[in-house]
XYZ file of C-alpha atoms in Angstrom:
96
model
C 29.936 1.454 -0.444
C 28.101 4.942 -0.966
C 24.744 4.789 -2.491
C 24.072 7.617 -4.706
C 20.843 9.612 -4.012
C 19.149 11.531 -6.698
C 17.560 14.715 -5.754
C 13.785 14.935 -6.912
C 11.125 17.392 -6.716
C 7.394 16.515 -6.861
C 4.714 18.234 -8.758
C 3.602 19.623 -5.191
C 7.275 21.117 -4.837
C 8.672 19.245 -2.145
C 12.223 18.301 -2.692
C 13.340 14.608 -1.683
C 16.279 12.268 -2.402
C 15.949 8.840 -3.629
C 18.420 5.878 -4.382
C 15.964 4.034 -6.230
C 13.928 5.021 -9.368
C 10.960 5.433 -7.252
C 9.303 8.903 -7.668
C 6.952 8.585 -4.932
C 7.298 11.841 -2.638
C 7.672 10.885 0.967
C 5.872 14.227 2.064
C 2.756 13.591 -0.272
C 2.564 10.020 1.078
C 2.443 11.168 4.388
C -0.018 13.670 3.726
C -2.453 11.426 1.846
C -2.322 8.573 4.589
C -6.055 8.035 5.642
C -6.741 8.569 9.274
C -9.962 6.283 9.460
C -11.346 3.484 7.363
C -9.996 0.363 5.621
C -6.752 1.573 4.384
C -5.722 3.649 7.319
C -4.311 0.430 8.902
C -1.625 -0.126 6.221
C 1.717 1.295 5.055
C 2.160 3.230 1.840
C 3.265 0.477 -0.044
C 0.363 -1.770 0.705
C -2.037 1.459 0.148
C -0.561 1.615 -3.378
C -0.770 -1.832 -4.189
C -4.150 -2.156 -3.150
C -5.099 1.075 -5.025
C -3.542 -0.057 -8.407
C -5.996 -2.885 -8.127
C -9.066 -0.703 -7.201
C -9.279 -2.323 -3.861
C -10.566 0.444 -1.416
C -12.911 -1.360 0.678
C -12.999 -4.634 2.567
C -15.889 -5.426 0.332
C -13.480 -5.566 -2.789
C -10.841 -7.140 -0.918
C -13.138 -10.066 -0.243
C -13.456 -10.686 -3.962
C -9.759 -11.835 -4.207
C -7.888 -14.697 -3.037
C -4.871 -14.556 -0.480
C -2.612 -15.564 -3.252
C -3.889 -13.049 -5.520
C -3.217 -10.421 -2.990
C 0.201 -11.614 -2.113
C 1.319 -11.176 -5.728
C 0.752 -7.408 -5.517
C 3.877 -5.632 -5.516
C 4.185 -3.995 -2.096
C 2.269 -6.564 0.000
C 3.884 -9.199 2.216
C 2.796 -11.644 4.463
C 2.875 -9.414 7.536
C -0.067 -7.543 6.089
C -2.364 -10.667 6.475
C -3.368 -10.433 10.032
C -4.760 -6.986 9.502
C -6.746 -8.000 6.203
C -7.850 -11.032 8.108
C -9.149 -8.699 11.120
C -10.718 -6.113 8.675
C -12.563 -8.723 6.922
C -13.761 -10.793 9.866
C -14.922 -7.601 11.539
C -17.141 -7.299 8.194
C -18.193 -10.970 8.423
C -16.350 -11.580 5.087
C -13.288 -13.760 4.230
C -11.039 -14.008 1.086
C -12.249 -15.777 -1.826
C -11.292 -19.438 -2.014
């Protein structure tokens, strides 16, 4: 089975090919990955999911329950050990 990939160009001019409807440019995603801070430990889908909710710090993460975070598109159970470590290091935890 051959997967057809559509040629796309992002607003920055990067050319890429995607089989899905996702318009996210891999080059822009790579260039926008933070090198320090809370979000630097996560993959692009997790960062996008958190950003869509306005979660950009462990303090904001602590205002959500694990169940609420797991419902976000792009976040899976494998992210939770990192969430827990970040929260624990800050003396915080998920809301009950």
